[in-house]
Structure formats: C-alpha cells, structure tokens
XYZ file of C-alpha atoms in Angstrom:
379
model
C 95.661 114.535 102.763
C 94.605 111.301 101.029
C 91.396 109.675 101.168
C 93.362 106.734 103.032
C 94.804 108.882 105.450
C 91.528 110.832 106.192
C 90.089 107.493 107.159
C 92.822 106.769 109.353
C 91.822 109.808 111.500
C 87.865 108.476 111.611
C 88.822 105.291 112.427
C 91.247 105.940 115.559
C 88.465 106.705 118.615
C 87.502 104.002 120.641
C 88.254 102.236 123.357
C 91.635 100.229 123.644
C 89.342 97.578 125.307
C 87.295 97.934 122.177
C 89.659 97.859 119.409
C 91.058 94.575 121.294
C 87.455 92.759 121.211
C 87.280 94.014 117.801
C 90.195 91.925 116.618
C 88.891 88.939 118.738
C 85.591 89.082 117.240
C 86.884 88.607 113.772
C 89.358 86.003 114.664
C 86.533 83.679 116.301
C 84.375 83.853 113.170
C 87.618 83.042 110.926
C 88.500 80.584 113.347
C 84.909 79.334 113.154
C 85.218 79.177 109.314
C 88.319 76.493 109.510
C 90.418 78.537 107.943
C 93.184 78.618 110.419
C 93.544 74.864 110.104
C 96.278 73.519 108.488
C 96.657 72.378 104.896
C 98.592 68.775 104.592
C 97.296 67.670 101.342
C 97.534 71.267 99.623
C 101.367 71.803 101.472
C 102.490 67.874 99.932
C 101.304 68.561 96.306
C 102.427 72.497 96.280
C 106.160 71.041 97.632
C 106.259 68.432 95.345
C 105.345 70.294 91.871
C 107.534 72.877 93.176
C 110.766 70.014 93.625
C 109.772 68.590 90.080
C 109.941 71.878 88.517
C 113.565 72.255 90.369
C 114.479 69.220 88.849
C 113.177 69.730 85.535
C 114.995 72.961 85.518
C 118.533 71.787 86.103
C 118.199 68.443 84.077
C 116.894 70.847 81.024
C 119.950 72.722 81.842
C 122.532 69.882 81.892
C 120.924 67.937 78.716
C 121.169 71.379 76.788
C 124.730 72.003 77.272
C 126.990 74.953 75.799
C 124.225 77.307 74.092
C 122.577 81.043 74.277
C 119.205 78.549 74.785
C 120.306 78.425 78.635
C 118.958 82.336 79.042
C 115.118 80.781 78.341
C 116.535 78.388 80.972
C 117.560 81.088 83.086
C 114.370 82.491 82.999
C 112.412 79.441 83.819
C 114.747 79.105 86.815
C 114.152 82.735 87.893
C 110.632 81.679 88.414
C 111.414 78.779 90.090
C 113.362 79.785 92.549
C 110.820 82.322 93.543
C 108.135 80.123 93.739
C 110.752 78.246 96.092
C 111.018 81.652 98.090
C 107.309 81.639 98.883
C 107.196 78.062 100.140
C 110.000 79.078 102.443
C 107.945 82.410 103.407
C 105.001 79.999 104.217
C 107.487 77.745 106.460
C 108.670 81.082 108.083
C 104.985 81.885 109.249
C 104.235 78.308 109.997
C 101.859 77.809 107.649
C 102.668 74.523 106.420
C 102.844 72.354 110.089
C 102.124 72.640 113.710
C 105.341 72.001 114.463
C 107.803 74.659 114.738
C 110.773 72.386 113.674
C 109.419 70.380 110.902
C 108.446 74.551 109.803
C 112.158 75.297 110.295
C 113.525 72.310 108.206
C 111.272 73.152 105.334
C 112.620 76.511 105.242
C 116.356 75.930 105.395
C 115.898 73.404 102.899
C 114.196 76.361 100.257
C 115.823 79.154 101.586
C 119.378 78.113 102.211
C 119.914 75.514 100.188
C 117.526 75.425 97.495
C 117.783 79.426 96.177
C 120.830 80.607 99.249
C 119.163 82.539 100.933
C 119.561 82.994 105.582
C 116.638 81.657 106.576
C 116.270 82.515 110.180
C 118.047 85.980 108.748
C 115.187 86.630 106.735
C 112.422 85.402 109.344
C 113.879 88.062 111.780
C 113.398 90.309 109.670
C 110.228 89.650 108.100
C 108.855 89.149 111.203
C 109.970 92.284 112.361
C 108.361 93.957 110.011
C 104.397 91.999 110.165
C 104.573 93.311 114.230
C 105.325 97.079 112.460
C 104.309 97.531 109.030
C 105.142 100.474 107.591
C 106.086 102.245 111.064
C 108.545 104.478 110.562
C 112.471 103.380 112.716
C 110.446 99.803 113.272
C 109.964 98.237 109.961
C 112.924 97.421 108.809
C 111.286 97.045 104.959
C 111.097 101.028 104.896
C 114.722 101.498 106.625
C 115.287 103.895 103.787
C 118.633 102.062 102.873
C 118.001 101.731 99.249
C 114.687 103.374 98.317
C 113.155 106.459 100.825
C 110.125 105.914 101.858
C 109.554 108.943 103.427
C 110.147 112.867 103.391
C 112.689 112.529 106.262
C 114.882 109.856 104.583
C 114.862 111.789 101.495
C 115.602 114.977 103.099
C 118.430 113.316 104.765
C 119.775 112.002 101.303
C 122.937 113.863 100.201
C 125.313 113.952 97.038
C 124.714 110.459 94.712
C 121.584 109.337 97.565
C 120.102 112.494 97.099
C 119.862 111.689 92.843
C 118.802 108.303 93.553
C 116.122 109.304 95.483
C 114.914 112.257 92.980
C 114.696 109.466 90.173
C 113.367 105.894 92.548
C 110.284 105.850 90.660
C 111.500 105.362 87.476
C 114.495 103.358 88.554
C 112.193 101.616 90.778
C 111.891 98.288 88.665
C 115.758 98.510 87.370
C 116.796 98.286 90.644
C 114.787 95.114 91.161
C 117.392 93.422 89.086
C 119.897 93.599 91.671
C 117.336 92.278 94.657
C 118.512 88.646 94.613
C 122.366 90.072 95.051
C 121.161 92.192 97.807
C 119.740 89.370 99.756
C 122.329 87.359 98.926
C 124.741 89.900 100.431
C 122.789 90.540 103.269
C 122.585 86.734 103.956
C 126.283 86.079 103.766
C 127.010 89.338 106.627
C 123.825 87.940 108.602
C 125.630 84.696 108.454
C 129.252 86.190 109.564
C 127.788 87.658 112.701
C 129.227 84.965 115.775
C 125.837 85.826 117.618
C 123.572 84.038 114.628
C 121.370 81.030 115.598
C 122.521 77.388 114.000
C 124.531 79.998 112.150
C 126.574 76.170 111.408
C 124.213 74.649 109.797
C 122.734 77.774 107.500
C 126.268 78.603 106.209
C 126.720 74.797 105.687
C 123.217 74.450 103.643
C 123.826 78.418 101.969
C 127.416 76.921 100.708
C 126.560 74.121 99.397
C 123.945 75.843 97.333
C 126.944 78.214 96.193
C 129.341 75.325 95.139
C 126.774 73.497 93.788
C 125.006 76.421 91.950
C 128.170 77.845 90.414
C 129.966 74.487 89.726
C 126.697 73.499 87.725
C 127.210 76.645 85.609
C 131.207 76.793 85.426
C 130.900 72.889 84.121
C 128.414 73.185 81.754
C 129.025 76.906 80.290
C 131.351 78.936 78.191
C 132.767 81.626 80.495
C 130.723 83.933 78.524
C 127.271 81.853 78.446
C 127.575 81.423 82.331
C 128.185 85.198 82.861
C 124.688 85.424 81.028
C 123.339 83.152 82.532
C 123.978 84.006 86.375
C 123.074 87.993 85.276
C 119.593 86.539 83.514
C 118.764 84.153 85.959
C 119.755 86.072 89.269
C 118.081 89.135 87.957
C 114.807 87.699 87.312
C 114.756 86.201 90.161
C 115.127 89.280 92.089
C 113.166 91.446 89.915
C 109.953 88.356 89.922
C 110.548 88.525 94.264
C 110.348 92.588 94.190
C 107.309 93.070 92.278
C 105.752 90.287 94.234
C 106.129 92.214 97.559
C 105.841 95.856 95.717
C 102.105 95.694 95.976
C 101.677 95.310 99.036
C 102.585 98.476 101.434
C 104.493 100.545 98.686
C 102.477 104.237 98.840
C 99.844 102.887 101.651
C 99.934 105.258 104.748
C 103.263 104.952 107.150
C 103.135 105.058 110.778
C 105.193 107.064 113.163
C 107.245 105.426 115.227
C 105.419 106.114 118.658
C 102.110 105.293 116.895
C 99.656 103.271 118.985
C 97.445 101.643 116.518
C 95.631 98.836 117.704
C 96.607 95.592 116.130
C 93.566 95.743 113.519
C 94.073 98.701 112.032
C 97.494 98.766 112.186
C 97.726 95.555 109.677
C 94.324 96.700 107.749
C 95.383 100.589 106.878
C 98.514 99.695 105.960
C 97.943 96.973 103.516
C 96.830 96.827 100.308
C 95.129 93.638 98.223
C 95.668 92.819 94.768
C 92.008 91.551 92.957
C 92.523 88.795 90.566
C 91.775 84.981 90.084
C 94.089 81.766 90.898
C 96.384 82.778 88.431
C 97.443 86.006 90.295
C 97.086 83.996 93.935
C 100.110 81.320 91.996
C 102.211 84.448 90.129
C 102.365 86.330 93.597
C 102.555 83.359 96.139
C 99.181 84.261 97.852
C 100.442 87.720 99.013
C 98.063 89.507 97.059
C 95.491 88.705 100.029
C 97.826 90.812 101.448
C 95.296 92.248 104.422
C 94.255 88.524 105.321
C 97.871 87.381 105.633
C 98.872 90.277 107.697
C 95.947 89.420 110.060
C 96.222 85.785 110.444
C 100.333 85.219 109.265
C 99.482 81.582 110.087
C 96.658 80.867 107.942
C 97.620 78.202 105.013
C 98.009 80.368 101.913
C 95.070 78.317 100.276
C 92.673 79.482 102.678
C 93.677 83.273 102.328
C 91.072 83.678 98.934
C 88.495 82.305 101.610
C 89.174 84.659 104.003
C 88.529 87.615 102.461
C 84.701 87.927 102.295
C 84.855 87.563 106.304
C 87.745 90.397 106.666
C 85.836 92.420 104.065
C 82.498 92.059 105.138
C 83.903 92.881 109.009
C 85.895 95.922 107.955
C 82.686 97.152 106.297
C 80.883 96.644 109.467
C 83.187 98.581 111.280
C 84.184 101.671 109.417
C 87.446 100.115 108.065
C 88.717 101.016 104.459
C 89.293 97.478 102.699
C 91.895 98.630 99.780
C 91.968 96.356 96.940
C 92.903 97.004 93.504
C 94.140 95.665 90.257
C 97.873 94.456 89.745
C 99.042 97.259 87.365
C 97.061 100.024 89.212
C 99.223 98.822 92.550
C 102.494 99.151 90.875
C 101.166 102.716 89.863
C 100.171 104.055 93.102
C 103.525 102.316 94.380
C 105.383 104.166 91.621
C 103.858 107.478 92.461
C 104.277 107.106 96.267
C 108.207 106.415 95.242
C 108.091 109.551 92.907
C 106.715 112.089 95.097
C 108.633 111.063 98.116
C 112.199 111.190 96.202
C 111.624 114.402 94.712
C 110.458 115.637 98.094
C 114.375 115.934 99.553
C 115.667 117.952 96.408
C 116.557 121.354 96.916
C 114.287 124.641 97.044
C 114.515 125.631 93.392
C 112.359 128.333 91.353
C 108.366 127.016 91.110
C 107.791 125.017 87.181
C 104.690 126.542 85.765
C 101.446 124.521 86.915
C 100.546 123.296 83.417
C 103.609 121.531 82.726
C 103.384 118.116 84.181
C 106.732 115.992 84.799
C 106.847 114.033 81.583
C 108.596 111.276 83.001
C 105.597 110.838 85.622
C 102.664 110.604 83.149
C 104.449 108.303 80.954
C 105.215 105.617 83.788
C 101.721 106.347 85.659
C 99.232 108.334 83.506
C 95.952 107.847 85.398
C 96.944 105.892 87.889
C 99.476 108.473 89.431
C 97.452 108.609 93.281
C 97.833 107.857 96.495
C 94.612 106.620 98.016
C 91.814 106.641 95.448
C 88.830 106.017 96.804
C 87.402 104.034 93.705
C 89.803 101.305 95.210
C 88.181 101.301 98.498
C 85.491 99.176 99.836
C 83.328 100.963 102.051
C-alpha cells in the first residue's frame, strides 16, 4: 500500500456531521479571503489576448500562403486553440460571470465554434466527473475506454486491448496525438443524439467551425501541405490538452464505486497539484492548482494561486495529505500508475528474476517510477 493510500485509511473516522463542518469551515475563510468573487477585469483582458492571438494566427496563415512554414503555424495554432479550451473550461464552471447564460455563450463561442468542440457535451461530462473523481463506474474520465485505469479494466482487456494496455505507459503520450480527433468524434455522436440540449444551435456553431476551418486550409494549401498541416496542428492540440489534464488524477488513489467519502476528502485525496510559477499557472490553464479548483470549481482561475496557502494550511490542520509536486515528476508517477496497471491484466507467466528491472520502465521514469512518495506530501 502507498503512502497516499495509507493516509486515506487515517483520515476516514469522524463524524459525517464533522467532515460536513469541516468543508464549511474552510469555505467561510476562502469566502472571507474574496476569492470566490468574480474576476471582470482579469476575464476581459485574458478573452481578448486570447481573440488577438486567434486572429494573429489565421492572418499569419493566410499572408504566408502555399509553404512547409505553415507547420510552425500549425504549432502556434495548437497552442492557441488550447488556451481557447481553457477559457471555455472556465465558462463551463462559471468562473467568468454570475450569470449562467452569459457563462453558456462564452463557451459555445470557444468550444463550438472557435476549436469544434460540444460544449454542453463536454460540461456533462466534466461535470460528471468533479462530483466523482476518480470513483470507479462514476467518473467517466477513468471509464477505461482507451487507457485502464485499474486492475479490473485491464483484467477485462482481451486480444489487441489486452496489448494496449500491457504497453499504455509508454504509448501514453503517442496516444495524446489523437486526443483532439477523439473529442472531436465524441462531439459529433454527442451532437447526433435527438435528446441533446440546443443540440441546433451547437451543431450550427461546431459546423461552421468545420467549413470554415477546412475551407481555410483547402484554399490556401497544397493537398499535401494541408494534410500536414491538419495532422501537426490537430495533434498538438490534442497532445498540449492531454498533458494539461495528465497531472492531475493520473496514479492518485481511485475510489470504489459505493465509496462514501465526504466531499473534502474525496476532491483533496484524489488530486494532485503541480508547483511552479505564472508560467506553469498560463502553460496549464490554472489546473495545476488542481486541489483548489476541485474544491471551489467556481473560483476565477486567477484567484486559485491565492488559494492555496488557505487549503494547505487547513489540510495541515486537519490530518489531510496536500500532494504537490513538480511538472515532470507528475507525468512520472502518472506514467508509472499507467505501467503497472496495464501490465497487471497480462497473463500468469513464469516469475523474471528480481534483479532485472523492465528496461523500458527505467528509461521513461528512472527515479520517479512511484506511486505516492511521501517527499511530495505536505504534512
């Protein structure tokens, strides 16, 4: 058992009435701090650097024409369209205003049509999975549809699953390559269903990002320069959204499904924060205060940084483990959670001798292969 899940099993007794206070307690003196209020001023400046760098983007790309120059293009586009998809994750928490609407239109305007993506598809979701993070047959984020996330998925793997699984660590950030596809794909079925909400006006925003999108490309590209391009830009864009989000519950302890967690600890164990300065708060959209966001989904992403000497300080007080870390030490626990859970469905096959290590597992981890150190813990 891990250090993490060891302090799981401390942390449980208690009172329901007290774990509920608990939670109350912390959200008065966050409250108190102003750091639920909302952000105008930060919102208006963020959304408008954000549509100038759209605009730059595309006017680069139509003043440079027919040339292999389009892939740095690409690239800068890949990162702008993320950077879209975190405004639109802000809107989806209501973050930005107090109204729910003005919230929505922001959304479908960077979701849908800005980078064509299903808004209230992905808000579903999403907010499916903030009520049960990393509860296993709740959160849809650890469905086990592409990746397993636990031993039961991967025991339930067979034939060309069952290889995937045995090899997700090191395919891990490959596969990120295809993410924007996938949500595409998963936007476009969302969208089918006859049951979808203003499902009108999302496939009316989400195709005129298409037409527009592809038109821009077919118009101003060799068939061969806008097969690059779309490959280059698409699969940065995916891979930039995956290893924004891979730090964040990737190898932290998962729930069962009948698991009755109080709301604190249920968003505190199972979250994990990335240290760094503003530059890491811009490069990963504010979700490396991953605990704080999980506990107040509202909060304005600016006041997240402020927020976490209160959480912190309160989970010290009160026996919680605080996990932060370092970018690159995330990715390796992630990596090694991925690992050891995929080659925990293969077959029973003859024991390897102890001192032989899996090669392929200290190259892509080396020290950092470990679930739950407790040098990353704040206690």
């Amino acid at each position: 058992m891990s250090n993490i899940d060891s302090t799981i099993a401390q942390v449980r007794p208690g009172s329901r009435r007290r774990r509920g206070s608990e939670y109350a307690e912390l959200l008065t003196r966050v409250r108190q701090a102003g750091l639920l209020d909302r952000r105008p001023t930060y919102y208006t400046i963020k959304i408008a650097i954000n549509a100038a760098m759209v605009v730059a983007g595309w006017t680069v790309f139509a003043l440079l024409g027919d040339s292999w120059w389009q892939l740095v293009t690409a690239a800068f586009l890949a990162v702008v369209f993320t950077q879209t998809g975190f405004l639109g994750h802000d809107a989806g928490h209501r973050q930005i205003f107090r109204s729910r609407r003005a919230n929505h239109l922001v959304g479908l305007l960077h979701g849908n049509l800005a980078i064509g993506l299903a808004f209230g598809w992905w808000v579903d979701k999403h907010h499916r999975h903030h009520a049960h993070p990393n509860q296993e047959g709740l959160d849809p984020d650890i469905s086990g549809e592409a990746i397993v996330f636990t031993h039961t998925q991967a025991r339930a793997r067979r034939g060309a699953g069952r290889l995937l699984a045995r090899y997700q660590g090191l395919l891990f950030f490959p596969m990120l390559l295809l993410e924007a596809v996938s949500l595409h794909v998963a936007s476009v079925r969302a969208l089918s269903r006859s049951t979808y909400r203003e499902r009108g006006r999302e496939a009316l925003l989400l195709g005129l990002h298409a037409a527009a999108y592809l038109t821009a490309v077919v118009a101003v590209l060799s068939p061969l320069r806008a097969l690059a391009f779309v490959v280059v830009q698409q699969g940065l864009f995916g891979a930039y959204l995956g290893c924004a989000f891979a730090p964040n519950h990737k190898g932290m302890p998962i729930l069962t499904e009948d698991d009755d967690t109080d709301f604190l600890r249920r968003q505190v164990l199972t979250s994990r924060n990335v240290r760094g300065n503003w530059l890491i708060d811009f490069l990963l959209g504010g979700l490396n205060h991953q605990i704080e966001h999980h506990l107040f989904p509202s909060m304005p992403r600016a006041s997240l940084r402020h927020a976490r000497p209160i959480v912190r300080a309160y989970c010290l007080e009160n026996g919680l483990p605080y996990v932060e870390t370092t970018l690159l030490d995330s990715y390796g626990q992630a990596l090694h959670h991925l690992h050891s859970v995929g080659r925990s469905g293969q077959p029973a096959r003859e024991p390897e001798p102890p001192d032989v290590p899996d090669a392929g597992l200290v190259a892509a981890h080396g020290r950092h292969a470990r679930n739950g150190n407790g040098d990353n813990h704040a206690r």
